[in-house]
PDB file of C-alpha atoms in Angstrom:
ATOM      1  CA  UNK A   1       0.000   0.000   0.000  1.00 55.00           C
ATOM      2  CA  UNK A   2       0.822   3.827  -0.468  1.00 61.00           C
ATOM      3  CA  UNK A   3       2.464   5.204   2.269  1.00 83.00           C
ATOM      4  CA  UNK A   4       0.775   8.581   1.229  1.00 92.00           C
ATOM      5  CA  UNK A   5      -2.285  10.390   1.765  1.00 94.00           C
ATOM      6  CA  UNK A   6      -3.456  13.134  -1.162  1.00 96.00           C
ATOM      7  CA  UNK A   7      -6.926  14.844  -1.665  1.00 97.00           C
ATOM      8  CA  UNK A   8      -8.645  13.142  -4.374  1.00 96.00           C
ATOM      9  CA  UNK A   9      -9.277  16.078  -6.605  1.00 97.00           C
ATOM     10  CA  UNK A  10      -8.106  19.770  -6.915  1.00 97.00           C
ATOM     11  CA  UNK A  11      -9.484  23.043  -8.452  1.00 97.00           C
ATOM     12  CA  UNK A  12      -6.959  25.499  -9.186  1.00 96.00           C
ATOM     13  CA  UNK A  13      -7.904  29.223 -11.415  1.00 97.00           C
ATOM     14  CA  UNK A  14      -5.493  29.783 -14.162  1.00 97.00           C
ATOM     15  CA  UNK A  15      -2.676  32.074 -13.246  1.00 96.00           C
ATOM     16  CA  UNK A  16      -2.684  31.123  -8.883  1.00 97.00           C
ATOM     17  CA  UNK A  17      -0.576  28.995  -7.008  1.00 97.00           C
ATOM     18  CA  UNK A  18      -1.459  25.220  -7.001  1.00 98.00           C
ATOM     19  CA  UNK A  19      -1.064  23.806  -3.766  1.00 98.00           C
ATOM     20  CA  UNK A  20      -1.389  20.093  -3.189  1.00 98.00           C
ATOM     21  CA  UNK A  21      -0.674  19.167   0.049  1.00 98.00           C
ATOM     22  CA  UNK A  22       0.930  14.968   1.236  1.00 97.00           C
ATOM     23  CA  UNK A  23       0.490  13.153   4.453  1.00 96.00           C
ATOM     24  CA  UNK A  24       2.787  10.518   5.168  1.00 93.00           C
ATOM     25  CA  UNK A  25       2.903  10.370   8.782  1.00 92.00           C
ATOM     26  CA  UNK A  26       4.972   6.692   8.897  1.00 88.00           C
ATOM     27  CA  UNK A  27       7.980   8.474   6.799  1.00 89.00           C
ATOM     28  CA  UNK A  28      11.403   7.028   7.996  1.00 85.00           C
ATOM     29  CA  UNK A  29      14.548   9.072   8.130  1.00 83.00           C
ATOM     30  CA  UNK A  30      16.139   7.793   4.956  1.00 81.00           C
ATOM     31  CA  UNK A  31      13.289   7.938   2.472  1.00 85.00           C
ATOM     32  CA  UNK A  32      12.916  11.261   0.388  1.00 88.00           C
ATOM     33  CA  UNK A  33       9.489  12.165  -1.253  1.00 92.00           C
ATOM     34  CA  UNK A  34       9.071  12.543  -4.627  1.00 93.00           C
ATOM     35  CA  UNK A  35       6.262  14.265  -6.906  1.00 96.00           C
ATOM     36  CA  UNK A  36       4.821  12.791 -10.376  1.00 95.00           C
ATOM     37  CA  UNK A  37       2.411  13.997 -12.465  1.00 96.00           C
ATOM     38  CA  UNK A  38       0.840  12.275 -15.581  1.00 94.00           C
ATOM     39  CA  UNK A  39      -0.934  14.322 -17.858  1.00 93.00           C
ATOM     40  CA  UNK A  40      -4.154  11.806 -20.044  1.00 86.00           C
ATOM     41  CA  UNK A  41      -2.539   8.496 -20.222  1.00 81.00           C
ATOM     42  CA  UNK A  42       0.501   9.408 -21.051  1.00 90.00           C
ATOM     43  CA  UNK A  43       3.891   8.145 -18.870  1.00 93.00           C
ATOM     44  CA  UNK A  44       4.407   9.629 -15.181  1.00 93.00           C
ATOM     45  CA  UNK A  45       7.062  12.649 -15.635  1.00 94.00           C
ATOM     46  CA  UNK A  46       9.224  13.628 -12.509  1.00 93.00           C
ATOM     47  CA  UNK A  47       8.795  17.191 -10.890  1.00 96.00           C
ATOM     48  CA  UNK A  48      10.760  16.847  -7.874  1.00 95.00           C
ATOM     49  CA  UNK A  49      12.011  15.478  -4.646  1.00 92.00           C
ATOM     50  CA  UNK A  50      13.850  16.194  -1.270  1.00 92.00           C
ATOM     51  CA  UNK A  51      14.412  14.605   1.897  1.00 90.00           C
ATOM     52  CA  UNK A  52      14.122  17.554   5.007  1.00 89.00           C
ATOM     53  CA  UNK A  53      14.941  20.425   2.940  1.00 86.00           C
ATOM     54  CA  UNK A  54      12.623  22.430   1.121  1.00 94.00           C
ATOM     55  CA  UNK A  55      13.728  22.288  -2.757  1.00 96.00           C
ATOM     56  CA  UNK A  56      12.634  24.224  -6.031  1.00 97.00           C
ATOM     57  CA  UNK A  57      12.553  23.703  -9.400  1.00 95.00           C
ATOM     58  CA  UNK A  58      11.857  25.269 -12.678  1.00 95.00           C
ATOM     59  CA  UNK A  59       8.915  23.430 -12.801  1.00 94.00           C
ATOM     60  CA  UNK A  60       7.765  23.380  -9.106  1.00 97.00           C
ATOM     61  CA  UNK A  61       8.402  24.031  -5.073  1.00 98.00           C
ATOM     62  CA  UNK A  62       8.435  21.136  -2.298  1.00 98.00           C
ATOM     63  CA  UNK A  63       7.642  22.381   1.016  1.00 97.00           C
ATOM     64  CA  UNK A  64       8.700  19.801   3.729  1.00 96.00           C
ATOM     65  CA  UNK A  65       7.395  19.877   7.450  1.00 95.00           C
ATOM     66  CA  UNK A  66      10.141  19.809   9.738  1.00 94.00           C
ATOM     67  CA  UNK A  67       8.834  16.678  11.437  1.00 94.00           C
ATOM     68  CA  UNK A  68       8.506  15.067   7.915  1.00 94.00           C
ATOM     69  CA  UNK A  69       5.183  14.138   8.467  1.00 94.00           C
ATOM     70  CA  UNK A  70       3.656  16.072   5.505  1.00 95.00           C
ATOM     71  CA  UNK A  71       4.305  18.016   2.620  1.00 96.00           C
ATOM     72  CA  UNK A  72       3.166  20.044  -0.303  1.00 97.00           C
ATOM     73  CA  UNK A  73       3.556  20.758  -3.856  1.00 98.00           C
ATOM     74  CA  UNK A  74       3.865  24.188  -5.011  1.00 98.00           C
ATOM     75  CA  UNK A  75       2.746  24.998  -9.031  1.00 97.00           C
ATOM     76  CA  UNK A  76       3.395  28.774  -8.543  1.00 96.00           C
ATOM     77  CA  UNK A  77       1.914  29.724 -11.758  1.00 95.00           C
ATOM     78  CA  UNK A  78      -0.810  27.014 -12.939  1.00 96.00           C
ATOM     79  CA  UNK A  79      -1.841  26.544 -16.470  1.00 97.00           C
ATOM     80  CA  UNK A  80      -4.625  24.610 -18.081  1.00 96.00           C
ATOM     81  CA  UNK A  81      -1.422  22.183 -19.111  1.00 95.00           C
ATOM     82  CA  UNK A  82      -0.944  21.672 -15.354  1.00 97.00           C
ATOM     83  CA  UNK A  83      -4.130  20.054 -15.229  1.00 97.00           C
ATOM     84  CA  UNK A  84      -3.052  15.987 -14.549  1.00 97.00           C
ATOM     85  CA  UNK A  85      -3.233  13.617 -11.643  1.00 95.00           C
ATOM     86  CA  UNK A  86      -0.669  14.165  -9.505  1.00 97.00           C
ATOM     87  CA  UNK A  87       1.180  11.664  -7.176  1.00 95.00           C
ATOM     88  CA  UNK A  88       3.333  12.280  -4.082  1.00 95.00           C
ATOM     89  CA  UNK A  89       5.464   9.298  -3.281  1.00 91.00           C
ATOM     90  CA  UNK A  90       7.651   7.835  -0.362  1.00 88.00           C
ATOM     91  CA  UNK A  91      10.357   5.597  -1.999  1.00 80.00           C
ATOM     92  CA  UNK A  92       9.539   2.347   0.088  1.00 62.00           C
ATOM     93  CA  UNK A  93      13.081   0.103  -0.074  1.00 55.00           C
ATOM     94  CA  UNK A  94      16.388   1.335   0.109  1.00 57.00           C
ATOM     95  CA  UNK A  95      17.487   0.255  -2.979  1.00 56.00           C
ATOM     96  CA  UNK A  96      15.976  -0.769  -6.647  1.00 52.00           C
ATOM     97  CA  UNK A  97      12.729   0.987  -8.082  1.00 55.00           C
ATOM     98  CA  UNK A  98       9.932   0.480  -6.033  1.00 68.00           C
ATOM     99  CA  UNK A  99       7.855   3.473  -6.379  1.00 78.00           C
ATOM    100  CA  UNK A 100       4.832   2.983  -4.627  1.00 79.00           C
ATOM    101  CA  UNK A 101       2.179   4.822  -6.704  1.00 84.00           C
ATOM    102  CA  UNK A 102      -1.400   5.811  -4.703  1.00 84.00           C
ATOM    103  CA  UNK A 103      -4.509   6.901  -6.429  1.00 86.00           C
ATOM    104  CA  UNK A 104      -2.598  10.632  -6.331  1.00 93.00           C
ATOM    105  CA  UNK A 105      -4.725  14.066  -6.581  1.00 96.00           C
ATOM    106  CA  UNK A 106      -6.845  14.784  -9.716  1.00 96.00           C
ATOM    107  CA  UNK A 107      -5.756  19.097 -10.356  1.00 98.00           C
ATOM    108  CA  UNK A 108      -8.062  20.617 -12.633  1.00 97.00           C
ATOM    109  CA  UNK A 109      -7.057  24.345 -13.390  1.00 97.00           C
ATOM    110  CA  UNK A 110      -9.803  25.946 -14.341  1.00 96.00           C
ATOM    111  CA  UNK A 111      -9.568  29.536 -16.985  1.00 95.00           C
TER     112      UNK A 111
ATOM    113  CA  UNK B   1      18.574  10.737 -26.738  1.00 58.00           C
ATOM    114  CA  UNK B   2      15.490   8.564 -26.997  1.00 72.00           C
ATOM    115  CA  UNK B   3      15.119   8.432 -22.992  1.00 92.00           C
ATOM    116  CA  UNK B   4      12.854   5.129 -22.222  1.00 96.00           C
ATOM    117  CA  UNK B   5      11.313   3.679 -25.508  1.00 96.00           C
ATOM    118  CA  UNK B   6       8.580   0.895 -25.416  1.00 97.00           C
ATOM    119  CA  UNK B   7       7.262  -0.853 -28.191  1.00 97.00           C
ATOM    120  CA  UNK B   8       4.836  -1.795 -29.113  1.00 97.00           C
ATOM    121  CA  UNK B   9       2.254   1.114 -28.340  1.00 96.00           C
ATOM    122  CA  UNK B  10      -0.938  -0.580 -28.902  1.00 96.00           C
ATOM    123  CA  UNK B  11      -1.843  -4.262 -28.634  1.00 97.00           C
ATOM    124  CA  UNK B  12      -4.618  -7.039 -28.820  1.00 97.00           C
ATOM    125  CA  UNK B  13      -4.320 -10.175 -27.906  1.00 97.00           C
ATOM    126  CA  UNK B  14      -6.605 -13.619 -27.642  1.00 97.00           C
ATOM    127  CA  UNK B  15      -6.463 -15.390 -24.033  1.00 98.00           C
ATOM    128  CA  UNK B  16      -4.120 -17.592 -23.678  1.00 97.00           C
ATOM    129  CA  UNK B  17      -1.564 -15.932 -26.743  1.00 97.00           C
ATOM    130  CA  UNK B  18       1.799 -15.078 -24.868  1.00 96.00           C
ATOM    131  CA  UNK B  19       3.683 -12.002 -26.233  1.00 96.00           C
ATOM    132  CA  UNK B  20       6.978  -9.419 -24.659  1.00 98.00           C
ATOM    133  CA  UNK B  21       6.333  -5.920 -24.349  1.00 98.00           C
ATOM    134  CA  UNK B  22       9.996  -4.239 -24.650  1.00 98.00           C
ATOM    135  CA  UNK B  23      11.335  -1.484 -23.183  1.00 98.00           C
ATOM    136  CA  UNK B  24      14.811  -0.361 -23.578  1.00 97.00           C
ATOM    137  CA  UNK B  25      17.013   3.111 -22.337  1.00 96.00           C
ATOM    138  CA  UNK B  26      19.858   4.645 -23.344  1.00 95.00           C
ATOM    139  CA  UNK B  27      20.972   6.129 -20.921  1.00 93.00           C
ATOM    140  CA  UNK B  28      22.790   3.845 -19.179  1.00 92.00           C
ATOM    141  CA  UNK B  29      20.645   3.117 -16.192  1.00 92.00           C
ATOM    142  CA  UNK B  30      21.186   0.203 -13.847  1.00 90.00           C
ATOM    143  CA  UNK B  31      17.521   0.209 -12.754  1.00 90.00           C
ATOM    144  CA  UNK B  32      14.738  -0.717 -14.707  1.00 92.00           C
ATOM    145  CA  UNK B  33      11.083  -1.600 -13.846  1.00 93.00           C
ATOM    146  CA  UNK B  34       7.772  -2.502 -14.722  1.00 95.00           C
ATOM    147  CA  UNK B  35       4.307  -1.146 -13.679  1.00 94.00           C
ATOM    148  CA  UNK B  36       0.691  -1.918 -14.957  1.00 95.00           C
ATOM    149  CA  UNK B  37      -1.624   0.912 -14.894  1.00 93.00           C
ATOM    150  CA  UNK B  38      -5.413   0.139 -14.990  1.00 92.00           C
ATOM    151  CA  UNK B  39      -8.251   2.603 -15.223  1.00 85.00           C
ATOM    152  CA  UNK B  40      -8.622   5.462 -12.703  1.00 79.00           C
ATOM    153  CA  UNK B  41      -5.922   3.658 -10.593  1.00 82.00           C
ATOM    154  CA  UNK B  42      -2.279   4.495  -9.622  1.00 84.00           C
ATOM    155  CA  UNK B  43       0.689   2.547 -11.077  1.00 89.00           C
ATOM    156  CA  UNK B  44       1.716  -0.760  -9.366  1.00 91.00           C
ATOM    157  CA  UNK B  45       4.612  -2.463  -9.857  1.00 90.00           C
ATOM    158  CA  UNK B  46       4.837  -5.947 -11.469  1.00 94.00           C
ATOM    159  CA  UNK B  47       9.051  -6.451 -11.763  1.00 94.00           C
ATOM    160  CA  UNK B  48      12.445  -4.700 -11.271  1.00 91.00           C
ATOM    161  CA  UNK B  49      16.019  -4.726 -11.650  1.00 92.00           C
ATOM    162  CA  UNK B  50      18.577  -3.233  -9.955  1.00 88.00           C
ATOM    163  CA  UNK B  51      21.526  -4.493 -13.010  1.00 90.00           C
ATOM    164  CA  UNK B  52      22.135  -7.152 -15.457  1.00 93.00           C
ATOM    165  CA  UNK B  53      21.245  -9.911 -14.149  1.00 94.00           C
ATOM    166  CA  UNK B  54      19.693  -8.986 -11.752  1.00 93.00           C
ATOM    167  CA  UNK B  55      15.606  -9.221 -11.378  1.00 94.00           C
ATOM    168  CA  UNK B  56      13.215  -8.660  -8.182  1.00 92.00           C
ATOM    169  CA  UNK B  57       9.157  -9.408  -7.605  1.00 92.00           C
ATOM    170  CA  UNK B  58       7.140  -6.331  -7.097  1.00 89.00           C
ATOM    171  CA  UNK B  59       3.856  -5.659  -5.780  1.00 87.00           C
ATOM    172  CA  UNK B  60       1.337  -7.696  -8.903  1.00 93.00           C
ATOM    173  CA  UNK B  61       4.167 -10.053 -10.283  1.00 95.00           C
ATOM    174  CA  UNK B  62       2.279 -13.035 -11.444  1.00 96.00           C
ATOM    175  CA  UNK B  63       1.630 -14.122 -14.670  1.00 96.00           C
ATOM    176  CA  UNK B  64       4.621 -12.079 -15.768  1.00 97.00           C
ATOM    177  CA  UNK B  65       8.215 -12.739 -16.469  1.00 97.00           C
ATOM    178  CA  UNK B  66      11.663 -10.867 -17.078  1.00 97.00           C
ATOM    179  CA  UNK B  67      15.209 -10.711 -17.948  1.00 96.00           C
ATOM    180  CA  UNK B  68      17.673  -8.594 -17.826  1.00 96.00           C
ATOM    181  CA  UNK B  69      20.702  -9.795 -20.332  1.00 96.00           C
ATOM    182  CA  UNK B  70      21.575  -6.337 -20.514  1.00 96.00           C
ATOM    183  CA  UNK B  71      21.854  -3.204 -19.233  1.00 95.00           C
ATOM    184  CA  UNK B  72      19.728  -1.128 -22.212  1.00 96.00           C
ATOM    185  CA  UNK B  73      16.921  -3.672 -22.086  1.00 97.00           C
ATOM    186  CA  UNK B  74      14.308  -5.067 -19.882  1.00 98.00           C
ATOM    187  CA  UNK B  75      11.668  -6.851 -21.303  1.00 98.00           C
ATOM    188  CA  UNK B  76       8.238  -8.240 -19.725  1.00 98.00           C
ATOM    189  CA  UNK B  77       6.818 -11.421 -20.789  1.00 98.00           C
ATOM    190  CA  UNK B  78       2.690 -12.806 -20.930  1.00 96.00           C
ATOM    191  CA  UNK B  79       3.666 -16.515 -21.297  1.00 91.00           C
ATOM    192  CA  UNK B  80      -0.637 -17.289 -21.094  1.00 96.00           C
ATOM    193  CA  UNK B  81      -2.450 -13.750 -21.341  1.00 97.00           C
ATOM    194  CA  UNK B  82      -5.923 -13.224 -20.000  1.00 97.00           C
ATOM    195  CA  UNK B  83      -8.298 -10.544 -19.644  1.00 96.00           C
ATOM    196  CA  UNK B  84      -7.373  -9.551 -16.059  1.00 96.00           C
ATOM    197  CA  UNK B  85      -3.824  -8.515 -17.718  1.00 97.00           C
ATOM    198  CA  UNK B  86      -5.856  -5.840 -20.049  1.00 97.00           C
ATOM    199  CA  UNK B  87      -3.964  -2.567 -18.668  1.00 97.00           C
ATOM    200  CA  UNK B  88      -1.474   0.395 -19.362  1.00 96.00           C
ATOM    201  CA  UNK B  89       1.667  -0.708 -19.200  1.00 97.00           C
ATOM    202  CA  UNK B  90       4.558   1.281 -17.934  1.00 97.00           C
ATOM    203  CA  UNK B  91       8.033   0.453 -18.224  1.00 96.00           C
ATOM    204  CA  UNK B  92      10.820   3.115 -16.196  1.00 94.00           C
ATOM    205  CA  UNK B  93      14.396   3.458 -15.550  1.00 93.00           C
ATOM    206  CA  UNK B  94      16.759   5.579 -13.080  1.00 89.00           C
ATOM    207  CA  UNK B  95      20.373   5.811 -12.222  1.00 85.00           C
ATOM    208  CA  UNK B  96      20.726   4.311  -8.831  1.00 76.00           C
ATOM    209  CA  UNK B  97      18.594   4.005  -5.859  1.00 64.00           C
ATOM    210  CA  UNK B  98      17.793   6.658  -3.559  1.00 66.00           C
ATOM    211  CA  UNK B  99      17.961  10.495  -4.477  1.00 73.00           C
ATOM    212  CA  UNK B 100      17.373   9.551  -8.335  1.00 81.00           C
ATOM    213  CA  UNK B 101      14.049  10.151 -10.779  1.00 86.00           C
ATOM    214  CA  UNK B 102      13.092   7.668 -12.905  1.00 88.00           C
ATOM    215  CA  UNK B 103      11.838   8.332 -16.434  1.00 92.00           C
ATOM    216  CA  UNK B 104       9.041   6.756 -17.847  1.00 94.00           C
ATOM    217  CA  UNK B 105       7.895   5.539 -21.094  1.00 96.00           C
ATOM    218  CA  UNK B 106       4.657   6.208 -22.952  1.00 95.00           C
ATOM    219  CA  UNK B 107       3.370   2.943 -21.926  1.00 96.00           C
ATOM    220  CA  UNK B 108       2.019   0.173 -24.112  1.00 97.00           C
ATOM    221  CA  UNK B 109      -1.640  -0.410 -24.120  1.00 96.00           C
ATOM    222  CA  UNK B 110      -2.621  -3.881 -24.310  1.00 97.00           C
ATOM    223  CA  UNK B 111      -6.214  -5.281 -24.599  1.00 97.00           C
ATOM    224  CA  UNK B 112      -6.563  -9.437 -24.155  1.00 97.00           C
ATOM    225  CA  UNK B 113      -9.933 -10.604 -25.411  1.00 97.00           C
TER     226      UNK B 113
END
């Protein structure tokens, strides 16, 4: 199972701040959280990640509690191509690929 | 730089046909996996590899098989296909373990009838 908790859908206006918020209380100091999004049907494509620092992209922010508990995705600037389903993971093993995918958060930006 | 490339992108098969769906990277990844996709679902993962050689069970591994012979390619075997196997299929591959994205591929639809 998903060690994750996300909001099942999102409404965002064109032009704000998206911010989709994570729970994953059972975190365990060496797993990082990553962020996927995947736009139709088309493959999962990688926004970003971080362990206990807050990090930013050119695509995106990641805001990290300090107790790790939680964290959220920041789309600074949403546009209708931001609308996907998007997925906040906790890498599970300490080695290989096992991405752990949950049913993730459905954004809709709206014009 | 073709990043992850699966082939084929669409396919149909009778119940019971067996078939690969490839996937291979150049980029010179030692990890590789596999993940089935069905609808309005997350992505679980059916096999992995952490090198050549190398192969691991994931989360929905039966009724599939894999290889690893070498590092580029990874591909996922139906030996008896049946309708519960109908899905998006989604093969990925990353550097190393921890502290590494993965990059997808475009997935290969398959339909068994």
């Amino acid at each position: 199972d998903a060690k994750t908790t996300q909001p099942p859908s999102m409404d965002c206006a064109e032009g704000r701040a998206a911010n989709l918020p994570c729970n994953h209380s059972t975190i365990s100091g060496n797993e990082y959280v990553y962020w996927y999004r995947q736009i139709h049907s088309q493959g999962p494509q990688y926004i970003i990640h971080g362990l206990k620092n807050n990090e930013t992209n050119e695509m995106a922010s990641l805001i990290i509690t300090e107790d790790r508990k939680s964290s959220t995705l920041i789309l600074p600037h949403a546009t209708l191509r931001d609308t996907a389903v998007y997925y906040c993971i906790v890498r599970e093993d300490n080695y290989g690929q096992n991405f752990v995918f949950g049913p993730g958060t459905r954004l809709s930006v709206l014009p | 730089n073709a990043g992850v490339t699966q082939t084929p992108k669409f396919q149909v098969l009778k119940t019971g046909q067996s078939m690969t769906l490839q996937c291979a990277q150049d980029m010179n990844h030692e990890y590789m996996s596999w993940y089935r996709q069905d609808p309005g679902m997350g992505l679980r993962l059916i096999h992995y590899s952490v090198g050549a050689g190398i192969t691991d069970q994931g989360e929905v591994p039966n009724g599939y098989n894999v290889s690893r012979s070498t590092t580029e390619d990874f591909p996922l075997r139906l030996l008896s296909a049946a309708p519960s196997q109908t899905s998006v299929y989604f093969c990925a591959s990353s550097w190393g373990a921890l502290n590494t994205e993965a990059f997808f591929g475009q997935g290969t639809r398959l339909t068994v009838v």
